[in-house]
Short mmCIF file of C-alpha atoms in Angstrom, two decimals:
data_model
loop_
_atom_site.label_atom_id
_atom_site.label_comp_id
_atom_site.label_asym_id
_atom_site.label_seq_id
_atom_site.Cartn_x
_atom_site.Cartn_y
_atom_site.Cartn_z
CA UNK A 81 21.83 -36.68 6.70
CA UNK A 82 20.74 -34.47 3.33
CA UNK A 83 19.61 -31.47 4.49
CA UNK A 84 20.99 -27.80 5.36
CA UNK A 85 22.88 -27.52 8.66
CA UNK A 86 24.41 -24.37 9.96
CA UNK A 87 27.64 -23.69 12.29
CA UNK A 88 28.47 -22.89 15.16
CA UNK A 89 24.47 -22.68 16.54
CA UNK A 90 25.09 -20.60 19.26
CA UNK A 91 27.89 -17.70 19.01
CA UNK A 92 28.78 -14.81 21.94
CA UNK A 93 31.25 -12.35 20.29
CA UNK A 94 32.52 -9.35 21.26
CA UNK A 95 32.17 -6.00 19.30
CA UNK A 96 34.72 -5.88 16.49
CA UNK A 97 35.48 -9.28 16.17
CA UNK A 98 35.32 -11.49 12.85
CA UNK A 99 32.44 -14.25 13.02
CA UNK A 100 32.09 -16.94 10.43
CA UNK A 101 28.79 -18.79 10.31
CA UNK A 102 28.82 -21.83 8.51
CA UNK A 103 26.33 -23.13 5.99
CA UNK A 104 26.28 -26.32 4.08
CA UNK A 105 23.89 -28.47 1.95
CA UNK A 106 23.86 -31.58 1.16
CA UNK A 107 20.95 -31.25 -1.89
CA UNK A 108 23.29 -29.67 -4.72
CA UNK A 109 20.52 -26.52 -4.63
CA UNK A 110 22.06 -23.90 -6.98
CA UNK A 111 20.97 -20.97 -5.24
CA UNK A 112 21.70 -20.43 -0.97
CA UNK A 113 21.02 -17.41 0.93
CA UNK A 114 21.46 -15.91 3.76
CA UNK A 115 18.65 -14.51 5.67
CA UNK A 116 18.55 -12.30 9.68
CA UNK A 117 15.58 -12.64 12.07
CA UNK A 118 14.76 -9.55 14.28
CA UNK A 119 12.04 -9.29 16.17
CA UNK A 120 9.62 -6.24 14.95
CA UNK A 121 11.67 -6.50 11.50
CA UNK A 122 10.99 -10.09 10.27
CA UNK A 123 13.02 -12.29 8.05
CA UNK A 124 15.37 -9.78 5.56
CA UNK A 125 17.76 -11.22 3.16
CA UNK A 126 21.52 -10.44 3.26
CA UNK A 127 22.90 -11.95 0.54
CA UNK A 128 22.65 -14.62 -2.42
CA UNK A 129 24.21 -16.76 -4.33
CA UNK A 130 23.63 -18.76 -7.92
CA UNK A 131 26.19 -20.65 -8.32
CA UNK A 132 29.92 -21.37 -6.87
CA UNK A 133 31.39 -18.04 -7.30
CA UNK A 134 28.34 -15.89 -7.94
CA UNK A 135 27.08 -14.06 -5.50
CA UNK A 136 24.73 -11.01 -4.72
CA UNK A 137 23.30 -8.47 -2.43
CA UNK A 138 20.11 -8.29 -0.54
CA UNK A 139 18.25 -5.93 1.63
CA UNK A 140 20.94 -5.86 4.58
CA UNK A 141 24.53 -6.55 3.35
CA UNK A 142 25.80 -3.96 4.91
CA UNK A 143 28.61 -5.37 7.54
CA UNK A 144 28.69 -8.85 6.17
CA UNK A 145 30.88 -10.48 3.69
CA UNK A 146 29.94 -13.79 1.80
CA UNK A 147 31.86 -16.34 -0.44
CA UNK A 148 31.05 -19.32 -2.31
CA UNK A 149 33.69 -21.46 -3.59
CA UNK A 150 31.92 -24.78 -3.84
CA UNK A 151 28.34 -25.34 -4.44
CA UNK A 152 27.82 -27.06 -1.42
CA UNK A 153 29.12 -24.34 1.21
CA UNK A 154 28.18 -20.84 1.38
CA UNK A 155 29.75 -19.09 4.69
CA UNK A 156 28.84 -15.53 5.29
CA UNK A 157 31.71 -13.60 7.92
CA UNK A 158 31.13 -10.63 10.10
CA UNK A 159 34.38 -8.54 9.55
CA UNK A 160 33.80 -6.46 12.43
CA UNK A 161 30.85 -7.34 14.58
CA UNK A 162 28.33 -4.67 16.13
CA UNK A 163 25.97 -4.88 18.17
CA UNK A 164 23.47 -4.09 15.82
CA UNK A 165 24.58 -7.70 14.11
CA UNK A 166 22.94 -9.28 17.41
CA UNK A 167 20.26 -11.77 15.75
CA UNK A 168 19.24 -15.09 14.57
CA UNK A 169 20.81 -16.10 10.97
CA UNK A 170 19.27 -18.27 8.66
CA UNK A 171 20.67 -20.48 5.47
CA UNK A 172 18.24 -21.65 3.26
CA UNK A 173 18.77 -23.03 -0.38
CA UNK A 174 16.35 -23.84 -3.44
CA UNK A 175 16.68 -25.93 -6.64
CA UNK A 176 15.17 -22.99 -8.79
CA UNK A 177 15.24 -19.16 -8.05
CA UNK A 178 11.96 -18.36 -9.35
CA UNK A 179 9.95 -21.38 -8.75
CA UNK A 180 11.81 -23.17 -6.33
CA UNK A 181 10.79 -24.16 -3.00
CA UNK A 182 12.74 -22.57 -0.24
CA UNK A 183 14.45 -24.94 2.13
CA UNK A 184 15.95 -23.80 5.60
CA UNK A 185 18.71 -24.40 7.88
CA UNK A 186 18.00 -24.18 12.10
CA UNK A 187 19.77 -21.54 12.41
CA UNK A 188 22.49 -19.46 14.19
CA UNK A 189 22.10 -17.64 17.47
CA UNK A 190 24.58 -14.74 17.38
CA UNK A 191 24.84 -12.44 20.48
CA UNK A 192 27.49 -9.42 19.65
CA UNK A 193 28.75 -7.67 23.38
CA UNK B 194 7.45 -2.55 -3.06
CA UNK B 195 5.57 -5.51 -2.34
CA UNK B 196 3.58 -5.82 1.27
CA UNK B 197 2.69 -9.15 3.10
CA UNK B 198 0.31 -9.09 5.85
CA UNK B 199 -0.53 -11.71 8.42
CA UNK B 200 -4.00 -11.18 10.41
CA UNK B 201 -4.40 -12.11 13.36
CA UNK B 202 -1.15 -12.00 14.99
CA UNK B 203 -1.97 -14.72 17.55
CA UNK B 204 -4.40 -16.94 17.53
CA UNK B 205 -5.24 -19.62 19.96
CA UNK B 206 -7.76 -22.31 19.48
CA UNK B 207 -9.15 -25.56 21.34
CA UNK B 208 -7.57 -29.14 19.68
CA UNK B 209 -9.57 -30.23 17.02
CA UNK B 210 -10.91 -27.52 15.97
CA UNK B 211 -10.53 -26.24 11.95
CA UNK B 212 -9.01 -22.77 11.32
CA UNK B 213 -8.06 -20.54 8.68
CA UNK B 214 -4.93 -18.06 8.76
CA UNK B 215 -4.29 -15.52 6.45
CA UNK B 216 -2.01 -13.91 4.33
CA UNK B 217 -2.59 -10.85 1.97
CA UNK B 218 0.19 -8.94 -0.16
CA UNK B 219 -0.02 -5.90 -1.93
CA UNK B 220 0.92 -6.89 -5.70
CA UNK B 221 -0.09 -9.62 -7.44
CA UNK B 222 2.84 -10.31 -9.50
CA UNK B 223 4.14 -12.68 -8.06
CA UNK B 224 5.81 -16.29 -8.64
CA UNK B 225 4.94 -17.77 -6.17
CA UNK B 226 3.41 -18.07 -2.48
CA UNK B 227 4.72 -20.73 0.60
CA UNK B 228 3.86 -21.02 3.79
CA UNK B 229 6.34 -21.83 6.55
CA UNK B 230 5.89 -23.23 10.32
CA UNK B 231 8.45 -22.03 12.73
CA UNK B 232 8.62 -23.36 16.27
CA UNK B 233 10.32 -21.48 18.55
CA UNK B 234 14.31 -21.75 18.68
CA UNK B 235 14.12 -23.40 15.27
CA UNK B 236 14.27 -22.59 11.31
CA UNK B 237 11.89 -22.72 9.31
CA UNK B 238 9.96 -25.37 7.78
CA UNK B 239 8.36 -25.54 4.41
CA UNK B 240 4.56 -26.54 4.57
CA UNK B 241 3.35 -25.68 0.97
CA UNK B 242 4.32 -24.01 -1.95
CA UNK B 243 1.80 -22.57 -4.39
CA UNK B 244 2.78 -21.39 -7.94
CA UNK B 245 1.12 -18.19 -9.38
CA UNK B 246 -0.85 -20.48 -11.91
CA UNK B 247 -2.30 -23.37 -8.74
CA UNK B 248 -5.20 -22.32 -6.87
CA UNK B 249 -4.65 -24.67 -4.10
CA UNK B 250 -1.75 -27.04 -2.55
CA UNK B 251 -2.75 -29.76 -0.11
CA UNK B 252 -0.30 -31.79 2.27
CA UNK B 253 -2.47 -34.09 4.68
CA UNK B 254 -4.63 -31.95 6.71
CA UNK B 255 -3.49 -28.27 5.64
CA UNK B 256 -4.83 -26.68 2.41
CA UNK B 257 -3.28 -23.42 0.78
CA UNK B 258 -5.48 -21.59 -0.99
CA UNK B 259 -3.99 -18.73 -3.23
CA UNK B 260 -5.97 -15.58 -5.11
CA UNK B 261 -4.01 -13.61 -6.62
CA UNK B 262 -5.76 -11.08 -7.96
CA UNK B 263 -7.23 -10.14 -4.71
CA UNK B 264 -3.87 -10.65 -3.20
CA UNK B 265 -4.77 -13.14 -1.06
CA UNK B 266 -3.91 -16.80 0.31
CA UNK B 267 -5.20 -18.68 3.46
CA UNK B 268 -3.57 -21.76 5.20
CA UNK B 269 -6.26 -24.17 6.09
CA UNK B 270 -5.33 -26.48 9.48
CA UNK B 271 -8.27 -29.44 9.78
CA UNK B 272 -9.01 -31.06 13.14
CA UNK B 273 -6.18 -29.09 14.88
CA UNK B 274 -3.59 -30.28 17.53
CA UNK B 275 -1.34 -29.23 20.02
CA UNK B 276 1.58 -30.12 18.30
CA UNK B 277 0.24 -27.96 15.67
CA UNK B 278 1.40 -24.58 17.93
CA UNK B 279 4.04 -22.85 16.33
CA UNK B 280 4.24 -19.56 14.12
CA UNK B 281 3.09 -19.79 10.41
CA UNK B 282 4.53 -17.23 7.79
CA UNK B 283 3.69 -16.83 4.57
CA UNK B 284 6.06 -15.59 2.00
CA UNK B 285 5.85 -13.96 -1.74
CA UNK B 286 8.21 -14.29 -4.28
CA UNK B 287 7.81 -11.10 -6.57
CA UNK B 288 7.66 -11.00 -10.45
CA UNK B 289 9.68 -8.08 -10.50
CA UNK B 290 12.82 -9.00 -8.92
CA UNK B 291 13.50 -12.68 -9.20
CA UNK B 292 15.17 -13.61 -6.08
CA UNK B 293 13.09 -11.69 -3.03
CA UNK B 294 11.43 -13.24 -0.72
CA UNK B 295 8.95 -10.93 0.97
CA UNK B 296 7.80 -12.89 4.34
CA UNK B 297 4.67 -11.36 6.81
CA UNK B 298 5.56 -11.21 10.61
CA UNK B 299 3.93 -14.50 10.86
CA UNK B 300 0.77 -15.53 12.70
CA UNK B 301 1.45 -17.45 16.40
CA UNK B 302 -1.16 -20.27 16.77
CA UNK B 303 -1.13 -22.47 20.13
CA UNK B 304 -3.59 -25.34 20.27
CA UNK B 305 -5.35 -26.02 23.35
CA UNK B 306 -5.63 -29.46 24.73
#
């Protein structure tokens, strides 16, 4: 089915592990990003991407590493997981970065002990 | 640094009837303004998308409704439902950095049957 769908949806890790989460779309949407959920904080952005092999920072990279090697995919790892990495992660992709409408994956549960 | 604001925090109404929720930000250069619907456990899900030149976006019975020089938008719901409970959040894109998102904390409605 077209759409965004994200991987694994539930994760338990333990403090300094490496966590991927998984992200692909099935629209050919230039631009993906990554966004965390905290409660009393919001949605903030981690990271972004343009295109296969361009990517940049957002408001909360620190921690997290991203790569994007086809358009499609856009997987963001956890080197070293803390607890403070504990929260909900988003996908979400648009056709256009300054116009486009923002589309959005269901998300991944990640619980760092 | 652009604000986005989301009065009242909850709201809960009897089914059918019509209610306005609200979104203000603090600068009004902006791209663009869309409203989201998030039920709980889940991602989010694009309801309307409102360029800075459009007044208004309909989709069936919600209106958007965008002012930006007061720095304002409401999300119209007609003839509400139950399966209308969820948490709406509006988000900003801002005209000085291309690619952020600002999102408000989001407004919790639950219909009443």
């Amino acid at each position: 089915d077209a759409g965004i769908t994200q991987s694994p949806r539930y994760k338990i890790t333990e403090t300094g592990r490496q966590v991927t989460l998984m992200c692909h779309q099935t629209w050919s949407h230039s631009y993906m990003f990554w966004y965390r959920q905290d409660l009393g904080h919001g949605l903030r952005l981690i990271y972004y991407s343009a295109a296969a092999d361009i990517t940049d920072k957002g408001e909360v990279p620190d921690g997290y590493v991203v790569s994007r090697s086809k358009t499609e995919n856009f997987p963001l790892t956890l080197e070293s997981a803390t607890r403070s990495q504990t929260s909900v992660y988003f996908c979400a992709s648009s056709e256009g970065l300054v116009t486009g409408e923002l589309f959005f994956g269901e998300g991944s549960r990640l619980t760092v002990l | 640094k652009q604000e986005v604001t989301q009065i009242p925090a909850a709201l809960s109404v009897p089914e059918g009837e019509n209610l306005v929720l609200n979104c203000s930000f603090t600068d009004s250069a902006i791209y663009n303004l869309q409203w989201f619907r998030q039920d709980p456990g889940k991602g989010l899900t694009s309801l309307l998308l409102i360029q800075s030149s459009q007044r208004e976006q309909t989709s069936g019975r919600l209106n958007a409704s965008l002012d930006k020089s007061s720095g304002r938008s409401t999300l119209y719901i007609a003839a509400s439902q139950p399966g209308d409970s969820a948490t709406y959040l509006c988000a900003v894109k801002a005209g000085g950095s291309n690619y952020k998102l600002t999102f408000g904390k989001g407004t919790l409605l639950t219909v009443n049957p």
